[in-house]
Coordinates of C-alpha atoms in Angstrom, one line a residue:
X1 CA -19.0 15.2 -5.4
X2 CA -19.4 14.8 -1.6
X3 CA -16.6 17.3 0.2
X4 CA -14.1 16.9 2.3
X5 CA -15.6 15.8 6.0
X6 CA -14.5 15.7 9.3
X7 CA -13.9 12.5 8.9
X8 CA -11.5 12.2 6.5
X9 CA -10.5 13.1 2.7
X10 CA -13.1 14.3 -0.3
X11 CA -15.2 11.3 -1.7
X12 CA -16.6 11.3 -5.4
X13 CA -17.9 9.0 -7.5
X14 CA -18.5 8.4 -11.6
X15 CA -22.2 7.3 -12.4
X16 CA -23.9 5.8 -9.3
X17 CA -22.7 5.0 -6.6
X18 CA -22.2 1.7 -4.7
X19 CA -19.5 1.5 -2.0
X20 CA -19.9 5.0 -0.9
X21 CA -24.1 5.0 -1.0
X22 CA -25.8 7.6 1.3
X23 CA -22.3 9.7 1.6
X24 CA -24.0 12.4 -0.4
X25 CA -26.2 13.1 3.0
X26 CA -24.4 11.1 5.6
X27 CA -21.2 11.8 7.3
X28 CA -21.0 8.2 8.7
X29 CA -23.7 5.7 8.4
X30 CA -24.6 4.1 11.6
X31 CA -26.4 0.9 11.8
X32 CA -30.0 2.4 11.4
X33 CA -28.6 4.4 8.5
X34 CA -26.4 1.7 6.9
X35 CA -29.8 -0.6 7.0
X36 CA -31.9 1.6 5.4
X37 CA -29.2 2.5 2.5
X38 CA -28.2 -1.1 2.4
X39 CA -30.9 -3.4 3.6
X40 CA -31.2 -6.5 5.0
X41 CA -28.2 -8.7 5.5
X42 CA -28.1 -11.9 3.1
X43 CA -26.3 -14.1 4.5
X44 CA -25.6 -17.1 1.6
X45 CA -24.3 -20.3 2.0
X46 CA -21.1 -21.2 0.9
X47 CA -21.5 -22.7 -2.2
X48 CA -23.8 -20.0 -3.5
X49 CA -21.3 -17.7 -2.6
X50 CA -18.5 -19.1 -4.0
X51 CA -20.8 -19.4 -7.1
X52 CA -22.0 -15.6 -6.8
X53 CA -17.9 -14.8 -6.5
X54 CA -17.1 -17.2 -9.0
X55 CA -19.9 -15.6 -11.8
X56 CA -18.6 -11.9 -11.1
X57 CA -14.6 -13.0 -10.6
X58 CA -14.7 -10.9 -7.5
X59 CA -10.9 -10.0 -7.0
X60 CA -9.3 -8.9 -4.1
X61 CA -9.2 -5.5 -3.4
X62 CA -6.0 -4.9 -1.7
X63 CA -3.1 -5.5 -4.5
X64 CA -2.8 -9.2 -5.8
X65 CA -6.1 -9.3 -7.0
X66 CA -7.0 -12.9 -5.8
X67 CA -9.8 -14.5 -6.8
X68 CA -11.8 -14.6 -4.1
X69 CA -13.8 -17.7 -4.9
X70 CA -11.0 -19.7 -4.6
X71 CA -10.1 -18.5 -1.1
X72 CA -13.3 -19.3 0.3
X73 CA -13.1 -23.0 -1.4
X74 CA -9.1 -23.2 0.1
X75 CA -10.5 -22.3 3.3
X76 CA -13.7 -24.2 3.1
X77 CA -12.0 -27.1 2.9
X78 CA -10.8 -27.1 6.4
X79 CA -14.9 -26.5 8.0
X80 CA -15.2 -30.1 9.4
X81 CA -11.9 -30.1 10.3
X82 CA -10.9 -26.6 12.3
X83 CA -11.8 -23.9 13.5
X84 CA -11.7 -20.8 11.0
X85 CA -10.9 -17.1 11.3
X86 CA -11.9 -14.4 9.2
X87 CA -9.0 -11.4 9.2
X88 CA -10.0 -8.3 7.8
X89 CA -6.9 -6.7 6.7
X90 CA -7.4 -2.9 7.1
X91 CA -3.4 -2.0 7.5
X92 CA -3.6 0.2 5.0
X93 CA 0.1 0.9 4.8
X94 CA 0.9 2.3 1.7
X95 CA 1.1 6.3 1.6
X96 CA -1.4 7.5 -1.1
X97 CA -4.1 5.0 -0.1
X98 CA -7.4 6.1 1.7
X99 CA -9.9 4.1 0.5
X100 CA -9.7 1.7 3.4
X101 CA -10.0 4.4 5.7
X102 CA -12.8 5.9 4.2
X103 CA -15.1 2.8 4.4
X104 CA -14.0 2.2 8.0
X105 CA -14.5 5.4 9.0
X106 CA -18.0 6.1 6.9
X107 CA -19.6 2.9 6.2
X108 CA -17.8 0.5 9.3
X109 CA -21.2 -1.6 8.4
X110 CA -20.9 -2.5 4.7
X111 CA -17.9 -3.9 5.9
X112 CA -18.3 -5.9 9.2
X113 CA -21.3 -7.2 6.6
X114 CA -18.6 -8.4 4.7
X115 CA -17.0 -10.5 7.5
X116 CA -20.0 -11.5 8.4
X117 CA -21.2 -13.4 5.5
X118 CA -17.9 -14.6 5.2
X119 CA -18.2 -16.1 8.6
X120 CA -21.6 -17.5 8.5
X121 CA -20.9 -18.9 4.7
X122 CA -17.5 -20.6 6.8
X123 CA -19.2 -21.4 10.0
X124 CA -16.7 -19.6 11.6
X125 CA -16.6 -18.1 15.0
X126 CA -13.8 -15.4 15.3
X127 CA -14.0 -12.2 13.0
X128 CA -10.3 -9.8 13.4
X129 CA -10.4 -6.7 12.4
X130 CA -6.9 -5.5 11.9
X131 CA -6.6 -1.6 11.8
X132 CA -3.5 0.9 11.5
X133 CA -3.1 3.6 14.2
X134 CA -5.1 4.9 16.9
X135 CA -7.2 7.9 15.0
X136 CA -11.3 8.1 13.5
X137 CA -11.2 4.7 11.5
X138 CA -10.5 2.5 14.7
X139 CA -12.9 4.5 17.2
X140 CA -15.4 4.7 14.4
X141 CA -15.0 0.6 13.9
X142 CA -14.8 0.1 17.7
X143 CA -18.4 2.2 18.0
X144 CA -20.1 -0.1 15.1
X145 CA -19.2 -3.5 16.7
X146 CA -20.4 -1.8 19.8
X147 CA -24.2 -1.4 18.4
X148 CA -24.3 -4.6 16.4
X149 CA -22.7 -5.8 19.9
X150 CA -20.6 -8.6 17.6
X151 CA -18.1 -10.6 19.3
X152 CA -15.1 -9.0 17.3
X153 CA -11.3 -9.0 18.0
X154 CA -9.8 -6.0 17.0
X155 CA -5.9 -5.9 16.5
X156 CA -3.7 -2.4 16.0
X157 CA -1.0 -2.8 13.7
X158 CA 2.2 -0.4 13.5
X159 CA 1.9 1.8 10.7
X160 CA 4.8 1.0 7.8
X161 CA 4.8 -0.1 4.4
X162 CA 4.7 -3.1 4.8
X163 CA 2.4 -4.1 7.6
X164 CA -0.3 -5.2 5.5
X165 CA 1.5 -7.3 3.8
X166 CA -0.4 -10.8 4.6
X167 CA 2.0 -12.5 6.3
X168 CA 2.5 -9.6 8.4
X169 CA -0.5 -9.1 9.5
X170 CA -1.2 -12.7 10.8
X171 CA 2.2 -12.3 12.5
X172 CA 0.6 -8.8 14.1
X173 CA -2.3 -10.6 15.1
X174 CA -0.7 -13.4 16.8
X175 CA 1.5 -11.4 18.7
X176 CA 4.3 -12.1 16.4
X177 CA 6.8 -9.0 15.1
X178 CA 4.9 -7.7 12.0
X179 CA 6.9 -8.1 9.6
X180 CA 6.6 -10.4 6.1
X181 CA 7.7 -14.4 7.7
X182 CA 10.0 -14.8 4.8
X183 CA 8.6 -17.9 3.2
X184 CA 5.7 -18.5 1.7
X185 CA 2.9 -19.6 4.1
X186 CA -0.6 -20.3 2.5
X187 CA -2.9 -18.3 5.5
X188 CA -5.9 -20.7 4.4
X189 CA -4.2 -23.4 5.9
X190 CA -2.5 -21.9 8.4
X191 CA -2.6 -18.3 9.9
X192 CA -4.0 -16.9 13.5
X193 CA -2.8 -19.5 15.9
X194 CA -1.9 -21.8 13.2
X195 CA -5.9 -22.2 12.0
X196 CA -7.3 -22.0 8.8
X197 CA -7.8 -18.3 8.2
X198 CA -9.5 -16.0 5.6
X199 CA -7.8 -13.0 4.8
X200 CA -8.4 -10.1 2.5
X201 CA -8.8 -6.6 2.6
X202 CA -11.2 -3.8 3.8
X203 CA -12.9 -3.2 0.5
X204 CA -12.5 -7.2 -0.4
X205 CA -15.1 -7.4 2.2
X206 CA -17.3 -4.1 1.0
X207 CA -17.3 -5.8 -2.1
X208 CA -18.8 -8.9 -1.1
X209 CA -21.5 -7.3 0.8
X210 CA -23.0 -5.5 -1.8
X211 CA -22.4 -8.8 -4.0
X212 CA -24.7 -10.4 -1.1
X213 CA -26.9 -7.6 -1.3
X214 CA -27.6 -7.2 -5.2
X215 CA -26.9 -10.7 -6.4
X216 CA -24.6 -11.5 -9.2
X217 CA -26.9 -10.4 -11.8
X218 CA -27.1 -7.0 -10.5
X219 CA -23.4 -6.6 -9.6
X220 CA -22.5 -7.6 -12.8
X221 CA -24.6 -4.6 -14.3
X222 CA -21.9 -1.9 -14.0
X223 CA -18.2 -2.7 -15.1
X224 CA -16.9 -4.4 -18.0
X225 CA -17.9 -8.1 -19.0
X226 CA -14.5 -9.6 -17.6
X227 CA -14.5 -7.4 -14.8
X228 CA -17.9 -6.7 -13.5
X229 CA -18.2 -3.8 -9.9
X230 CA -16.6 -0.8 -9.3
X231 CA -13.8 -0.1 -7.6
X232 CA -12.5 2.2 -4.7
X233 CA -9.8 4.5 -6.1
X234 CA -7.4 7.2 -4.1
X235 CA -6.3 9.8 -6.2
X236 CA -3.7 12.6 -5.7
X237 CA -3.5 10.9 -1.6
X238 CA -6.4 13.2 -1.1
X239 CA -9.2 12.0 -3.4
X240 CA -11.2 8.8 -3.1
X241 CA -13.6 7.7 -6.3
X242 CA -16.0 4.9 -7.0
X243 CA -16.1 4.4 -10.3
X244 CA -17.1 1.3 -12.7
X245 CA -14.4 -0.8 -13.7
X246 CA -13.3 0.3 -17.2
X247 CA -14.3 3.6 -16.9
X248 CA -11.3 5.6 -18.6
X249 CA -8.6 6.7 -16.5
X250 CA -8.9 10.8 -17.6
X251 CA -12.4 10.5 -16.6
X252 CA -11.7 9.7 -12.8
X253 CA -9.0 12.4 -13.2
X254 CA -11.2 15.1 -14.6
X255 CA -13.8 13.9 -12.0
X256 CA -11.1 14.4 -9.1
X257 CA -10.3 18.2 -10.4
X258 CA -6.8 16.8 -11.4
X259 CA -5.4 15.8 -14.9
X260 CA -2.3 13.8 -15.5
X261 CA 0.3 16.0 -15.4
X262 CA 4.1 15.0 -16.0
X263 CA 2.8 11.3 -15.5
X264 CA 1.0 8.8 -13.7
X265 CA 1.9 6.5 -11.5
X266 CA -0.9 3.7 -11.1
X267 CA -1.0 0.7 -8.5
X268 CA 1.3 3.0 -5.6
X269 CA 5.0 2.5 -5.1
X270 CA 4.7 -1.0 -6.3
X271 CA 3.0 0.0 -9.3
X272 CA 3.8 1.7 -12.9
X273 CA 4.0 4.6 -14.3
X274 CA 2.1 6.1 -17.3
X275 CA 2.6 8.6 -19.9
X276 CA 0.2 11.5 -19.5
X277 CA -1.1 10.1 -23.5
X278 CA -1.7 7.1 -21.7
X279 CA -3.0 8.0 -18.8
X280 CA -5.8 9.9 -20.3
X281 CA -7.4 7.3 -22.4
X282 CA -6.5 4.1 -20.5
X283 CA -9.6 2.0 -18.7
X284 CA -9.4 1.5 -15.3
X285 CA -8.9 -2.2 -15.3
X286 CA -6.6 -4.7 -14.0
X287 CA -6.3 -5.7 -17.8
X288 CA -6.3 -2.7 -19.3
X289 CA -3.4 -1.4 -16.8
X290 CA -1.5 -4.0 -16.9
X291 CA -1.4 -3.7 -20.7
X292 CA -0.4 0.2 -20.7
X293 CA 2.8 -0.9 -18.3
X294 CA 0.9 -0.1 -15.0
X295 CA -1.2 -1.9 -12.1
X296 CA -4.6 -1.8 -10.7
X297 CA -3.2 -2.5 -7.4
X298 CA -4.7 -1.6 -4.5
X299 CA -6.0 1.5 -6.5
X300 CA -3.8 4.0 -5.5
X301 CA -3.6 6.9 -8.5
X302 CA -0.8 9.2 -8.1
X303 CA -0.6 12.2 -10.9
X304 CA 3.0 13.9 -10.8
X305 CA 2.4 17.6 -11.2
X306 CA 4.5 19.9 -12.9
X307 CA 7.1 22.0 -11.1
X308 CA 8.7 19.3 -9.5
X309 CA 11.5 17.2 -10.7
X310 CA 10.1 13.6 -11.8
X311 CA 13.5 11.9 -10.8
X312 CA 13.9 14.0 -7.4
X313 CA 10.7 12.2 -6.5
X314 CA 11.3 8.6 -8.1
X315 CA 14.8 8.8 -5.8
X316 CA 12.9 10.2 -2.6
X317 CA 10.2 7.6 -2.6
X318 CA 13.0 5.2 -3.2
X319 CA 14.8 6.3 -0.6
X320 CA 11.4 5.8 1.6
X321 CA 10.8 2.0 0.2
X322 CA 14.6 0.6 0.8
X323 CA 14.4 1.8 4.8
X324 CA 10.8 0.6 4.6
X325 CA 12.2 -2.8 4.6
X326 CA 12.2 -5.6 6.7
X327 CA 15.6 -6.7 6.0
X328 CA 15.1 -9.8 6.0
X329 CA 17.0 -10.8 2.7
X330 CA 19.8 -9.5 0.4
X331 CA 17.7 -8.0 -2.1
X332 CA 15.9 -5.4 0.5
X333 CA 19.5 -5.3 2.6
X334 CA 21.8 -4.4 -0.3
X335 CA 20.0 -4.1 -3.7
X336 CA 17.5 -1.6 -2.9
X337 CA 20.3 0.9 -1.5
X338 CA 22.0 -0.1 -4.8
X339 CA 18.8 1.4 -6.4
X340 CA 19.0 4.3 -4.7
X341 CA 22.4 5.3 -5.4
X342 CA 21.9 4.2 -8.9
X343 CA 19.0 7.0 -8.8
X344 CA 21.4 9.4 -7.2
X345 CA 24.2 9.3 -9.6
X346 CA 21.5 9.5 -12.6
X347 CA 20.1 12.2 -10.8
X348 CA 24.0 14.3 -10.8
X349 CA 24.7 13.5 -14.2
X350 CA 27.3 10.5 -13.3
X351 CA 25.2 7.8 -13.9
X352 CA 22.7 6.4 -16.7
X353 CA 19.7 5.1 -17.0
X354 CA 21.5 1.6 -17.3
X355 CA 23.0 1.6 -13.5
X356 CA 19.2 1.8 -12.7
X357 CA 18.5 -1.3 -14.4
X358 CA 21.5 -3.0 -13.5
X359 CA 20.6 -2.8 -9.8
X360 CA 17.1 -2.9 -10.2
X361 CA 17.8 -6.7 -11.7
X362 CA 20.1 -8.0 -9.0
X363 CA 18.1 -10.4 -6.4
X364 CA 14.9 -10.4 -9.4
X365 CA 12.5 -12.8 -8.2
X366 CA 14.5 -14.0 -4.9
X367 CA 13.0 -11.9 -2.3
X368 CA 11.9 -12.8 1.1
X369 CA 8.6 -11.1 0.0
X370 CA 7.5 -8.8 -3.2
X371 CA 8.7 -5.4 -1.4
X372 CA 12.4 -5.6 -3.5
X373 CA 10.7 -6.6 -6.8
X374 CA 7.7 -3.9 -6.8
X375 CA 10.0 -1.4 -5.2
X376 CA 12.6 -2.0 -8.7
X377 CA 9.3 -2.2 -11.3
X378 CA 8.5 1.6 -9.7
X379 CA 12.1 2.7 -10.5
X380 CA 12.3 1.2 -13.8
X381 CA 8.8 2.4 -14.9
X382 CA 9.8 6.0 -14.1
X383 CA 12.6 5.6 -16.0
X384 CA 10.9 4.7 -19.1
X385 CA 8.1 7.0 -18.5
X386 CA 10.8 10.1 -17.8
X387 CA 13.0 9.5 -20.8
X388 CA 13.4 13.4 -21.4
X389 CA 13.6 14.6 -18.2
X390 CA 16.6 11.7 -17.9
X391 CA 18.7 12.9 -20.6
X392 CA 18.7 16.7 -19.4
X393 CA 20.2 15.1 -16.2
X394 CA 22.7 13.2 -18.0
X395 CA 23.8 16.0 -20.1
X396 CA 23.5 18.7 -17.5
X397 CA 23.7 17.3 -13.9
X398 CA 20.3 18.3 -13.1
X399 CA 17.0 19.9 -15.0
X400 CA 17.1 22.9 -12.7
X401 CA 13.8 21.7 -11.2
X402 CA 13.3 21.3 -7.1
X403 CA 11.9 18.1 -5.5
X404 CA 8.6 19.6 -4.0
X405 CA 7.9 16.4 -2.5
X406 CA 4.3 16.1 -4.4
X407 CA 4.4 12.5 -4.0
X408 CA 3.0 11.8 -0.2
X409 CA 4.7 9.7 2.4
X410 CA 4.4 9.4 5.8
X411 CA 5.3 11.7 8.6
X412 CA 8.9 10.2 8.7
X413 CA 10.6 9.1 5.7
X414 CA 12.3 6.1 7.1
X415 CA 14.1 5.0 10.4
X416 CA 14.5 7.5 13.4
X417 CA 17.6 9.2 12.1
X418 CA 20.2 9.8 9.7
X419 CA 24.3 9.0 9.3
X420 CA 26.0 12.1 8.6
X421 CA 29.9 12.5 8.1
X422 CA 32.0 15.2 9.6
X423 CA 34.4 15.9 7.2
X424 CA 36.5 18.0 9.4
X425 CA 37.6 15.0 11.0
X426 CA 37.2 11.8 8.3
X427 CA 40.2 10.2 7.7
X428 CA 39.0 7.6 5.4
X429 CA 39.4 4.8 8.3
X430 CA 36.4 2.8 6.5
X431 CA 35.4 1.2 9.3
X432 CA 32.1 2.8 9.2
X433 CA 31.6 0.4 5.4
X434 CA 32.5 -2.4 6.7
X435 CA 29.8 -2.0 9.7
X436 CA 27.1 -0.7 7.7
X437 CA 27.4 -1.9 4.1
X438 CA 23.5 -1.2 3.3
X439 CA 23.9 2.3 4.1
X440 CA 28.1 3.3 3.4
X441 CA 30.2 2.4 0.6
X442 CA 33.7 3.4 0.3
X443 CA 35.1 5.8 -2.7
X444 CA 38.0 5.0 -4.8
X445 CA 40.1 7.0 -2.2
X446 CA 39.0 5.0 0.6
X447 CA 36.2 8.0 2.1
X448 CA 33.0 6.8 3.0
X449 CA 29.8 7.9 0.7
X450 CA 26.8 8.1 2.6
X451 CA 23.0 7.1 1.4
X452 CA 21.1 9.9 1.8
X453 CA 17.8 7.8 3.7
X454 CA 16.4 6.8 6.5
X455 CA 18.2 4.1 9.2
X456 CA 15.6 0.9 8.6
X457 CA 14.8 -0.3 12.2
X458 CA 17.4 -3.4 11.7
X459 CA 20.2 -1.3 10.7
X460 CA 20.0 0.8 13.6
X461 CA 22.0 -0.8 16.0
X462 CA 24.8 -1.3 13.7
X463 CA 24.5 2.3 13.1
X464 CA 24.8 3.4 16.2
X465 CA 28.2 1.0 16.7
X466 CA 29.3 2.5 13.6
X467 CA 29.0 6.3 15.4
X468 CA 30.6 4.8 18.5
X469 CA 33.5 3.0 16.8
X470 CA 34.4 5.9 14.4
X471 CA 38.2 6.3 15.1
X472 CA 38.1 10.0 14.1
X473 CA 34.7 10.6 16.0
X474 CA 33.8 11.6 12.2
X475 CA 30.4 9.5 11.9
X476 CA 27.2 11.2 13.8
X477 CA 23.5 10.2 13.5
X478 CA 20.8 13.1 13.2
X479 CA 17.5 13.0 14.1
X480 CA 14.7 13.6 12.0
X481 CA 13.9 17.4 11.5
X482 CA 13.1 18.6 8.1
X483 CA 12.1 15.2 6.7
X484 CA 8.7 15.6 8.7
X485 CA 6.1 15.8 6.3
X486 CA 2.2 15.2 6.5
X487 CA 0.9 13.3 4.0
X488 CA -0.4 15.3 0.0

């Protein structure tokens, strides 16, 4: 196990290492370092590597799994006809993910390999890199392209959950607000500045360098027979592992100094959670996940531990996800709040487990993106996994546990402020429901009940009328104090 370095998180690996080659003995492999760990750059033609791609079913990396073969052959298509770009998406949104970071920040090389043999294989002539934030992986991205002296674009994306969303990105990178477009646009055909455009992730591209690199043969050595590599995995928000696919999941845990705990949640707030049974035995696999109730996704492994109250945290990362979105349709608007309240009343003993799943099914499947529906699979896993811990809050109103806030998020958990009621003052006008439904509903009385979570960015300025228009001067925003929190 490498330690933690100054730049960035602790990196380990099961049985040799690929991805993360040379770590043991170098902070961050320049380009005479990366060359002499790495090699030579092959740079194949298309159709032999779309046939390398095809023989290993290399998948994107970043949470769809894609096959990657068939988005060189969608954009491929378009060679005699436009002018392609090659997008490496390294947004890396999602709190609990690091993996990204690490290879930008450690091995910047094995990536912009990645883009390009992509670009040669595509005869393209642009290569944007799109990075979250200001901090080491940019500067240390920014210094690689510097001593290969490539001619790439590099593009800074906000950081929220949903900025690497694909959509998003290409809306980032063409100046665009970076948010998901709300239909579905295929990016092969048309993303930055309405070209054809290849688009995957940071490790998407790692991948296919050491594809390049070892040949399909050799790739294929390591894994399972359906899914041949390894894989990049952040565990605990402070780990990152490379293991071979299939390896089980207790192994990566007992590799990372952790073990499963309450449960495991696998794939990040989109993904599932596991029972700690489960979790130890379980191959890390999209199929074998996916079977257990979970998701590879972009390989984010969150272990809950114990002394913390499992549906405290399912209902604060909630709480994070409905002001994390866009909203752009009703089932972000109003179902996710529904979600949360759902949580909250389960959580005091005045709801069930059935309001969860009641609101978790509303707007199924009819979502501007995938945010609504993988935000409600999260909620409804945990309350399948957490059966026990459920019924103690049913029958008492609470399991007498506090919400440590294990789970990591971001600095700020949501918008830039809260709505708080006075109630000193509150006469149960309602006027404050009526101007911001996603956040107040009324009681049978006619008194406003308040979500407890963050004002998303588009509710804001109906917030803020709802403060000034309060006829009782009742309704106040705060400002974010105690929610600060660094990331696990």
């Amino acid at each position: 196990m490498t330690g933690p370095t100054l730049m960035g998180p602790m990196v380990t690996h099961v049985d040799a290492p690929r991805l993360t080659l040379g770590f043991d003995r170098f902070e961050r492999l320049d380009l005479d370092r990366h060359r002499a760990v790495h090699g030579r750059l092959y740079e194949p033609r298309l159709s032999k590597l779309m046939a390398m791609a095809d023989q290993v079913d290399l998948r994107g990396r970043g949470g769809a799994a894609f096959p990657f073969a068939r988005k060189l052959r969608a954009v491929g298509r378009h060679m005699t006809t436009g002018d392609i770009a090659v997008v490496v998406n390294a947004a890396e949104g999602e709190p609990g993910s690091l993996k990204d970071h690490v290879l930008l920040t450690r091995a910047p090389h094995l990536v912009l390999d990645g883009a390009v043999i992509a670009a040669h294989a595509l005869e393209s002539r642009e290569i944007i890199i799109a990075v979250a934030g200001k901090g080491p992986a940019l500067r240390s991205i920014r210094a690689a392209i510097a001593e290969r002296k490539l001619p790439v674009r590099l593009v800074e994306l906000t950081e929220r959950f949903i900025s690497g969303e694909s959509g998003a990105v290409v809306r980032a990178v063409n100046g665009e607000t970076p948010v998901p477009p709300g239909v579905k646009v295929r990016t092969a055909d048309f993303g930055v500045d309405g070209r054809p455009t290849l688009l995957s992730n940071t490790e998407t591209f790692a991948q296919l360098a050491v594809l390049s690199s070892l040949g399909a043969d050799l790739y294929a050595g390591v894994g399972t027979s359906t899914e041949p590599g390894t894989v990049l995995l952040t565990v605990g928000g402070s780990t990152v592992v490379e293991t071979p696919i299939g390896t089980p999941l207790g192994t990566v845990l007992e590799r990372c100094g952790t073990t499963a705990g309450q449960g495991v949640l696998v794939g990040g707030y989109h993904g599932g959670w596991l029972t700690p049974a489960v979790a130890t035995h379980v191959p890390v696999s999209r199929a074998g996940l996916t079977a257990a109730g979970g998701t590879l996704g972009a390989g984010i492994v969150l272990p809950l531990s114990p002394g913390t109250c499992p549906l405290g945290e399912v209902t604060r990362i909630t709480s994070y996800l409905a002001a994390e979105s866009a909203g752009q349709c009703g089932p972000c608007r109003l179902g996710l709040p529904d979600v949360v309240r759902a949580l909250n009343a389960l959580a005091d003993g005045s709801g069930g487990p059935e309001g969860v799943r009641r609101a978790a099914s509303i707007g199924r499947g009819r979502g501007a993106c995938s945010h609504p529906d993988g935000t409600a699979r999260f909620a409804l896993s945990a309350i399948e996994v957490f059966e026990q811990d459920l019924t103690v809050h049913e029958v008492r109103g609470g399991c007498g546990l506090p919400v440590r806030g294990f789970l990591p998020l971001p600095m700020i958990e949501g918008g830039d402020g809260r709505l708080a009621v006075d109630w000193t003052r509150c006469d149960g006008h309602g006027l404050c429901a009526h101007l911001v439904p996603e956040i107040i509903r009324l009681d049978r009385n006619g008194y406003p009940i308040v979500l407890n979570t963050g004002i998303p960015p588009w509710v804001e300025s109906n917030a803020r009328r709802a403060v000034a228009m309060c006829p009782a001067l009742a309704l106040r925003l705060t400002t974010p104090d105690v929610r600060a929190e660094r990331r696990n």
